[in-house]
Tab-separated table of C-alpha atoms (C1' of nucleotides) in Angstrom:
chain	number	residue	atom	x	y	z
A	1	VAL	CA	-2.707	3.147	-4.128
A	2	PRO	CA	-2.913	3.863	-0.414
A	3	GLU	CA	0.392	4.701	1.241
A	4	LEU	CA	1.051	6.364	4.578
A	5	PRO	CA	-0.733	9.685	3.829
A	6	GLU	CA	-3.828	7.939	2.488
A	7	VAL	CA	-3.948	5.457	5.360
A	8	GLU	CA	-3.533	8.334	7.815
A	9	THR	CA	-6.446	10.136	6.142
A	10	VAL	CA	-8.594	7.026	6.452
A	11	ARG	CA	-7.583	6.687	10.099
A	12	ARG	CA	-8.778	10.203	10.872
A	13	GLY	CA	-12.091	9.531	9.163
A	14	LEU	CA	-12.526	6.273	11.058
A	15	ASN	CA	-11.878	8.037	14.347
A	16	ALA	CA	-14.494	10.632	13.448
A	17	PHE	CA	-17.229	8.197	12.447
A	18	THR	CA	-16.804	4.717	13.872
A	19	THR	CA	-15.764	5.064	17.508
A	20	ALA	CA	-17.842	4.721	20.702
A	21	GLN	CA	-20.639	2.670	19.146
A	22	ALA	CA	-21.241	-1.031	19.592
A	23	LEU	CA	-20.678	-3.016	16.408
A	24	GLN	CA	-23.933	-4.751	15.491
A	25	GLY	CA	-22.372	-7.502	13.390
A	26	GLY	CA	-21.314	-7.806	9.820
A	27	GLU	CA	-21.063	-9.877	6.705
A	28	VAL	CA	-18.048	-11.427	5.015
A	29	LEU	CA	-18.574	-11.525	1.267
A	30	LEU	CA	-15.107	-12.804	0.325
A	31	ALA	CA	-13.696	-15.268	2.821
A	32	ARG	CA	-10.026	-14.842	1.972
A	33	THR	CA	-10.166	-11.181	2.919
A	34	LEU	CA	-9.905	-12.460	6.495
A	35	ALA	CA	-6.322	-13.138	7.502
A	36	ARG	CA	-7.165	-14.144	11.095
A	37	PRO	CA	-9.319	-15.740	12.227
A	38	VAL	CA	-9.975	-17.578	8.979
A	39	SER	CA	-13.537	-18.403	9.936
A	40	ALA	CA	-16.038	-15.635	9.187
A	41	ALA	CA	-18.205	-16.768	12.094
A	42	ASP	CA	-15.287	-16.483	14.523
A	43	PHE	CA	-14.300	-13.090	13.110
A	44	LEU	CA	-17.819	-11.684	13.396
A	45	ALA	CA	-18.334	-13.154	16.856
A	46	GLY	CA	-15.052	-11.562	17.906
A	47	ILE	CA	-16.007	-8.021	16.942
A	48	THR	CA	-19.782	-7.998	17.500
A	49	GLN	CA	-20.962	-5.933	20.487
A	50	SER	CA	-17.512	-4.390	20.757
A	51	GLN	CA	-16.836	-0.670	20.571
A	52	ILE	CA	-13.906	0.870	18.796
A	53	VAL	CA	-11.995	2.980	21.308
A	54	THR	CA	-9.586	4.486	18.821
A	55	TRP	CA	-7.914	3.816	15.505
A	56	GLN	CA	-4.149	3.801	15.341
A	57	ARG	CA	-1.869	3.589	12.325
A	58	ARG	CA	1.439	1.756	12.060
A	59	GLY	CA	3.024	2.021	8.623
A	60	LYS	CA	0.155	1.186	6.283
A	61	TYR	CA	-1.702	-0.890	8.888
A	62	LEU	CA	-4.886	0.377	10.547
A	63	LEU	CA	-5.450	-0.919	14.080
A	64	ALA	CA	-8.648	-0.426	16.072
A	65	ARG	CA	-8.526	-1.046	19.794
A	66	LEU	CA	-11.738	-2.773	20.888
A	67	GLN	CA	-13.618	-2.775	24.174
A	68	ARG	CA	-16.677	-4.692	25.341
A	69	GLU	CA	-18.341	-3.542	28.562
A	70	ASP	CA	-15.242	-1.509	29.441
A	71	ALA	CA	-13.035	-4.577	29.119
A	72	ASP	CA	-10.328	-5.215	26.537
A	73	ALA	CA	-11.878	-6.908	23.500
A	74	GLY	CA	-8.782	-7.193	21.337
A	75	TRP	CA	-8.010	-5.464	18.058
A	76	LEU	CA	-9.404	-5.092	14.571
A	77	GLY	CA	-6.641	-4.764	11.991
A	78	ILE	CA	-6.994	-3.685	8.357
A	79	HIS	CA	-4.493	-3.400	5.515
A	80	LEU	CA	-5.814	-1.823	2.314
A	81	ARG	CA	-2.937	-3.122	0.180
A	82	MET	CA	-3.417	-2.142	-3.478
A	83	THR	CA	-7.035	-1.251	-3.992
A	84	GLY	CA	-8.745	-1.544	-0.629
A	85	GLN	CA	-11.197	1.190	0.316
A	86	LEU	CA	-13.177	1.801	3.479
A	87	LEU	CA	-16.463	3.600	2.954
A	88	TRP	CA	-18.797	4.974	5.614
A	89	LEU	CA	-22.305	4.746	4.235
A	90	GLU	CA	-25.911	3.736	4.813
A	91	ARG	CA	-26.405	0.016	5.162
A	92	ALA	CA	-29.051	0.268	2.446
A	93	ALA	CA	-26.543	1.682	-0.056
A	94	PRO	CA	-26.317	-0.518	-3.165
A	95	LEU	CA	-23.798	-3.296	-2.695
A	96	HIS	CA	-20.687	-2.584	-4.720
A	97	ARG	CA	-19.511	-5.358	-7.010
A	98	HIS	CA	-16.221	-5.525	-5.143
A	99	ALA	CA	-17.569	-5.243	-1.612
A	100	ARG	CA	-15.674	-7.778	0.521
A	101	VAL	CA	-16.595	-7.206	4.168
A	102	ARG	CA	-19.424	-5.242	5.778
A	103	LEU	CA	-19.356	-4.039	9.392
A	104	PHE	CA	-22.721	-2.912	10.733
A	105	PHE	CA	-23.038	0.065	13.077
A	106	PRO	CA	-26.039	1.548	14.892
A	107	GLU	CA	-28.630	3.696	13.133
A	108	GLY	CA	-28.320	1.863	9.844
A	109	ARG	CA	-24.735	2.876	9.235
A	110	GLU	CA	-22.066	0.648	7.775
A	111	LEU	CA	-18.316	0.542	7.340
A	112	ARG	CA	-17.818	-1.250	4.038
A	113	PHE	CA	-14.537	-2.708	2.816
A	114	VAL	CA	-14.397	-2.607	-0.978
A	115	ASP	CA	-11.371	-4.079	-2.731
A	116	THR	CA	-11.132	-4.716	-6.460
A	117	ARG	CA	-7.934	-6.729	-6.505
A	118	THR	CA	-8.647	-8.579	-3.256
A	119	PHE	CA	-5.172	-8.150	-1.749
A	120	GLY	CA	-6.505	-6.323	1.306
A	121	LYS	CA	-6.679	-8.099	4.661
A	122	LEU	CA	-8.619	-7.912	7.923
A	123	TRP	CA	-7.586	-9.384	11.280
A	124	TRP	CA	-9.309	-9.802	14.595
A	125	VAL	CA	-6.873	-10.152	17.480
A	126	PRO	CA	-8.376	-11.780	20.579
A	127	PRO	CA	-8.004	-9.924	23.893
A	128	GLY	CA	-4.805	-10.658	25.759
A	129	GLU	CA	-2.887	-11.565	22.630
A	130	PRO	CA	-0.198	-9.137	21.403
A	131	VAL	CA	-1.432	-7.463	18.236
A	132	GLU	CA	1.848	-8.194	16.427
A	133	ALA	CA	1.483	-11.914	17.189
A	134	VAL	CA	-1.562	-11.998	14.912
A	135	VAL	CA	-0.907	-9.092	12.539
A	136	THR	CA	2.543	-10.491	11.872
A	137	GLY	CA	3.454	-7.805	9.338
A	138	LEU	CA	3.868	-5.407	12.254
A	139	GLN	CA	6.920	-7.320	13.402
A	140	GLY	CA	10.125	-5.781	12.194
A	141	LEU	CA	8.421	-2.658	10.853
A	142	GLY	CA	10.865	0.248	10.869
A	143	PRO	CA	10.230	3.599	12.529
A	144	GLU	CA	7.437	5.926	11.497
A	145	PRO	CA	8.800	8.714	9.279
A	146	PHE	CA	7.776	11.307	11.872
A	147	ALA	CA	8.953	9.412	14.937
A	148	PRO	CA	11.875	10.938	16.868
A	149	GLU	CA	14.000	7.871	16.195
A	150	PHE	CA	13.776	8.427	12.433
A	151	THR	CA	16.798	10.683	12.238
A	152	PRO	CA	19.305	11.328	9.437
A	153	ALA	CA	21.835	9.352	11.505
A	154	TYR	CA	19.486	6.374	11.706
A	155	LEU	CA	18.714	6.518	7.988
A	156	SER	CA	22.397	6.812	7.156
A	157	ASP	CA	23.192	3.796	9.307
A	158	ARG	CA	20.520	1.646	7.691
A	159	LEU	CA	21.458	2.696	4.145
A	160	GLN	CA	25.134	1.989	4.816
A	161	ARG	CA	24.246	-1.617	5.595
A	162	THR	CA	22.702	-2.509	2.260
A	163	ARG	CA	24.032	-2.792	-1.254
A	164	ARG	CA	20.606	-2.424	-2.744
A	165	LEU	CA	19.408	0.545	-4.793
A	166	LEU	CA	17.984	3.590	-3.023
A	167	LYS	CA	14.527	2.973	-4.463
A	168	THR	CA	14.509	-0.590	-3.184
A	169	ALA	CA	15.672	0.563	0.249
A	170	LEU	CA	12.901	3.176	0.491
A	171	LEU	CA	10.287	0.513	-0.221
A	172	ASP	CA	11.755	-1.715	2.522
A	173	GLN	CA	9.277	-1.315	5.394
A	174	THR	CA	11.911	-2.406	7.922
A	175	ILE	CA	13.978	0.714	7.176
A	176	VAL	CA	11.121	3.210	7.367
A	177	ALA	CA	7.421	2.347	7.539
A	178	GLY	CA	4.718	3.597	5.211
A	179	ILE	CA	6.434	4.561	1.951
A	180	GLY	CA	5.174	2.990	-1.280
A	181	ASN	CA	6.053	3.369	-4.919
A	182	ILE	CA	4.559	6.829	-5.419
A	183	TYR	CA	6.089	8.604	-2.437
A	184	ALA	CA	9.407	6.815	-2.942
A	185	ASP	CA	9.674	8.318	-6.434
A	186	GLU	CA	8.564	11.729	-5.190
A	187	ALA	CA	10.978	11.721	-2.243
A	188	LEU	CA	13.846	10.753	-4.540
A	189	PHE	CA	12.954	13.545	-6.933
A	190	ALA	CA	12.715	16.058	-4.095
A	191	SER	CA	16.144	15.018	-2.841
A	192	GLY	CA	17.772	15.047	-6.295
A	193	LEU	CA	18.787	11.412	-6.102
A	194	ARG	CA	18.226	8.718	-8.705
A	195	PRO	CA	16.304	5.568	-7.797
A	196	THR	CA	19.293	3.568	-9.033
A	197	HIS	CA	21.760	5.283	-6.702
A	198	PRO	CA	23.404	2.615	-4.500
A	199	ALA	CA	22.065	3.027	-0.972
A	200	ASN	CA	25.446	2.651	0.705
A	201	THR	CA	27.309	5.324	-1.259
A	202	LEU	CA	25.407	8.428	-0.179
A	203	GLN	CA	27.248	11.421	1.217
A	204	PRO	CA	25.998	12.681	4.615
A	205	SER	CA	24.529	15.759	2.949
A	206	GLN	CA	22.621	13.532	0.538
A	207	VAL	CA	21.200	11.419	3.357
A	208	GLU	CA	20.165	14.627	5.086
A	209	ARG	CA	18.334	15.794	1.976
A	210	LEU	CA	16.659	12.422	1.487
A	211	HIS	CA	15.516	12.361	5.112
A	212	GLY	CA	14.052	15.831	4.771
A	213	ALA	CA	12.424	14.994	1.444
A	214	ILE	CA	10.695	11.917	2.880
A	215	GLN	CA	9.153	13.971	5.661
A	216	GLN	CA	8.253	16.886	3.402
A	217	VAL	CA	6.599	14.777	0.707
A	218	LEU	CA	4.560	12.769	3.224
A	219	GLN	CA	3.620	15.825	5.279
A	220	THR	CA	2.388	17.687	2.222
A	221	ALA	CA	0.294	14.705	1.153
A	222	ILE	CA	-1.218	14.276	4.634
A	223	ALA	CA	-2.085	17.980	4.701
A	224	LYS	CA	-4.010	17.509	1.456
A	225	GLY	CA	-5.956	14.596	2.857
A	226	GLY	CA	-3.916	11.924	1.111
A	227	THR	CA	-5.471	12.826	-2.201
A	228	THR	CA	-2.396	14.354	-3.728
A	229	PHE	CA	-1.170	11.643	-6.070
A	230	SER	CA	-3.452	8.629	-6.123
A	231	ASP	CA	-7.039	8.064	-7.171
A	232	PHE	CA	-7.692	7.177	-3.562
A	233	LEU	CA	-11.117	7.856	-1.996
A	234	ASN	CA	-11.531	8.954	1.577
A	235	LEU	CA	-14.189	7.479	3.879
A	236	LEU	CA	-16.918	9.567	2.332
A	237	GLY	CA	-15.905	8.643	-1.202
A	238	VAL	CA	-14.338	12.007	-2.014
A	239	ASP	CA	-11.334	11.736	-4.305
A	240	GLY	CA	-8.509	14.153	-4.940
A	241	ASP	CA	-6.756	16.108	-7.624
A	242	TYR	CA	-4.922	13.165	-9.100
A	243	GLY	CA	-1.821	14.036	-11.056
A	244	ASP	CA	-1.626	17.672	-10.052
A	245	ALA	CA	1.123	17.308	-7.516
A	246	ALA	CA	3.455	14.618	-8.880
A	247	PHE	CA	6.911	15.674	-9.990
A	248	ALA	CA	8.035	12.236	-11.137
A	249	TYR	CA	5.538	9.447	-10.489
A	250	GLY	CA	3.482	8.531	-13.546
A	251	ARG	CA	4.962	11.368	-15.649
A	252	THR	CA	6.991	9.255	-18.104
A	253	GLY	CA	7.880	11.337	-21.158
A	254	GLU	CA	6.366	14.496	-19.719
A	255	PRO	CA	8.627	17.507	-19.107
A	256	CYS	CA	10.221	17.783	-15.679
A	257	ARG	CA	8.448	20.530	-13.742
A	258	VAL	CA	11.823	21.962	-12.774
A	259	CYS	CA	14.024	21.714	-15.897
A	260	GLY	CA	11.789	20.500	-18.719
A	261	THR	CA	13.785	17.348	-19.441
A	262	PRO	CA	11.463	14.402	-20.206
A	263	ILE	CA	10.857	12.191	-17.174
A	264	GLU	CA	12.263	8.691	-17.637
A	265	ARG	CA	10.912	5.368	-16.429
A	266	LEU	CA	12.799	2.257	-15.338
A	267	ARG	CA	11.699	-1.097	-14.059
A	268	LEU	CA	13.452	-2.065	-10.835
A	269	GLY	CA	12.551	-5.366	-9.268
A	270	GLY	CA	9.169	-5.432	-10.949
A	271	ARG	CA	8.343	-1.866	-9.865
A	272	SER	CA	8.347	1.149	-12.106
A	273	SER	CA	10.493	4.105	-11.132
A	274	HIS	CA	10.164	7.593	-12.556
A	275	PHE	CA	12.905	10.205	-12.397
A	276	CYS	CA	14.364	13.258	-14.068
A	277	PRO	CA	17.728	12.379	-15.635
A	278	ARG	CA	18.907	15.963	-15.232
A	279	CYS	CA	17.687	16.885	-11.737
A	280	GLN	CA	18.536	13.535	-10.133
A	281	VAL	CA	22.102	12.229	-9.849
B	1	DA	C1'	21.349	-13.585	6.796
B	2	DG	C1'	20.484	-10.891	3.042
B	3	DA	C1'	18.720	-10.304	-1.344
B	4	DA	C1'	16.153	-11.587	-5.348
B	5	DC	C1'	12.370	-13.666	-7.270
B	6	DT	C1'	7.376	-15.338	-7.309
B	7	DT	C1'	2.717	-15.095	-6.227
B	8	DC	C1'	-1.690	-13.229	-5.170
B	9	DC	C1'	-5.676	-10.524	-8.177
B	10	DT	C1'	-8.728	-7.771	-11.721
B	11	DG	C1'	-9.530	-3.663	-14.456
B	12	DT	C1'	-7.549	-0.784	-17.957
B	13	DC	C1'	-4.959	0.303	-21.754
B	14	DC	C1'	-2.441	-0.443	-26.020
B	15	DG	C1'	-1.084	-2.472	-30.362
B	16	DC	C1'	-2.185	-5.476	-34.092
C	1	DT	C1'	-14.199	-5.172	-33.202
C	2	DG	C1'	-11.718	-8.419	-30.665
C	3	DC	C1'	-7.947	-10.312	-28.354
C	4	DG	C1'	-3.596	-11.054	-26.058
C	5	DG	C1'	-0.304	-9.066	-23.264
C	6	DA	C1'	1.629	-5.448	-20.377
C	7	DC	C1'	0.820	-3.038	-16.398
C	8	DA	C1'	-0.670	-1.443	-11.766
C	9	DG	C1'	2.178	-3.112	-6.786
C	10	DG	C1'	2.297	-4.370	-1.011
C	11	DA	C1'	3.708	-7.980	1.401
C	12	DA	C1'	4.132	-12.899	2.265
C	13	DG	C1'	6.324	-16.923	0.788
C	14	DT	C1'	10.125	-19.246	-1.571
C	15	DT	C1'	14.703	-19.824	-3.183
C	16	DC	C1'	19.534	-19.109	-3.552
DNA sequence: AGAACTTCCTGTCCGC
DNA sequence: TGCGGACAGGAAGTTC
């Protein structure tokens, strides 16, 4: 499940492989993968002959700035959602069963979007239009976890304003962008706070610990190429040491790595939460 | 306005 | 062995 560290890893791979070459065209194998424009012909016409200047990341969104003949050519946006993968391979590589969109590059190379559960989305934003006007999920996104404005004071202020549970607040992309179910559980474990703790009753020291834990957990995962917890594949199809690093996520019934107490699992708003009943208060 | 609930989707796993 | 149901879950849409 790609969250901020995995998306950041993909971004770095995309910058290494896909920039400064004119897109040759593509193929849309599943029409509803396109969020905007809806028409595959319009989407492909929009990106063809454009070069990717650079890939940016905002939360879990990937955004490629496009140029055609040194002029602004809009944006290509991608959200991997649950099971989306971007693979950099030879165009002749066997077509995966769940391949959804193919983008053709020079010298027989291809950026292939593969997505089992089909929740992933692609956007093409025409030049001159604000990217957030088309990729509407960017509107209202909270600060990046490593941005200067994501401070303990900011987090405290936002948490004070909601009566929801801490776990729910961490998954709210308008509070902080990029955290999903895995890193929410891990950050809560690292800060010693239960997912069910009411967001607006934290002590300042607890907010401070949570803020630090969010940054530490994400930074560690980025340093390991986003392969720390999930079965995520990077651009070259290399996966990681799944399960090795989790303290809470997916460890229901297994002994806590700190105190040995069995990890418990709860369902909160349709999402599973894992925590140590002894280490987390 | 804020919060909760529903929906989208398919592969895997588990119990009977 | 086969089958039904639970489960995985980000974000948009709907409802209260």
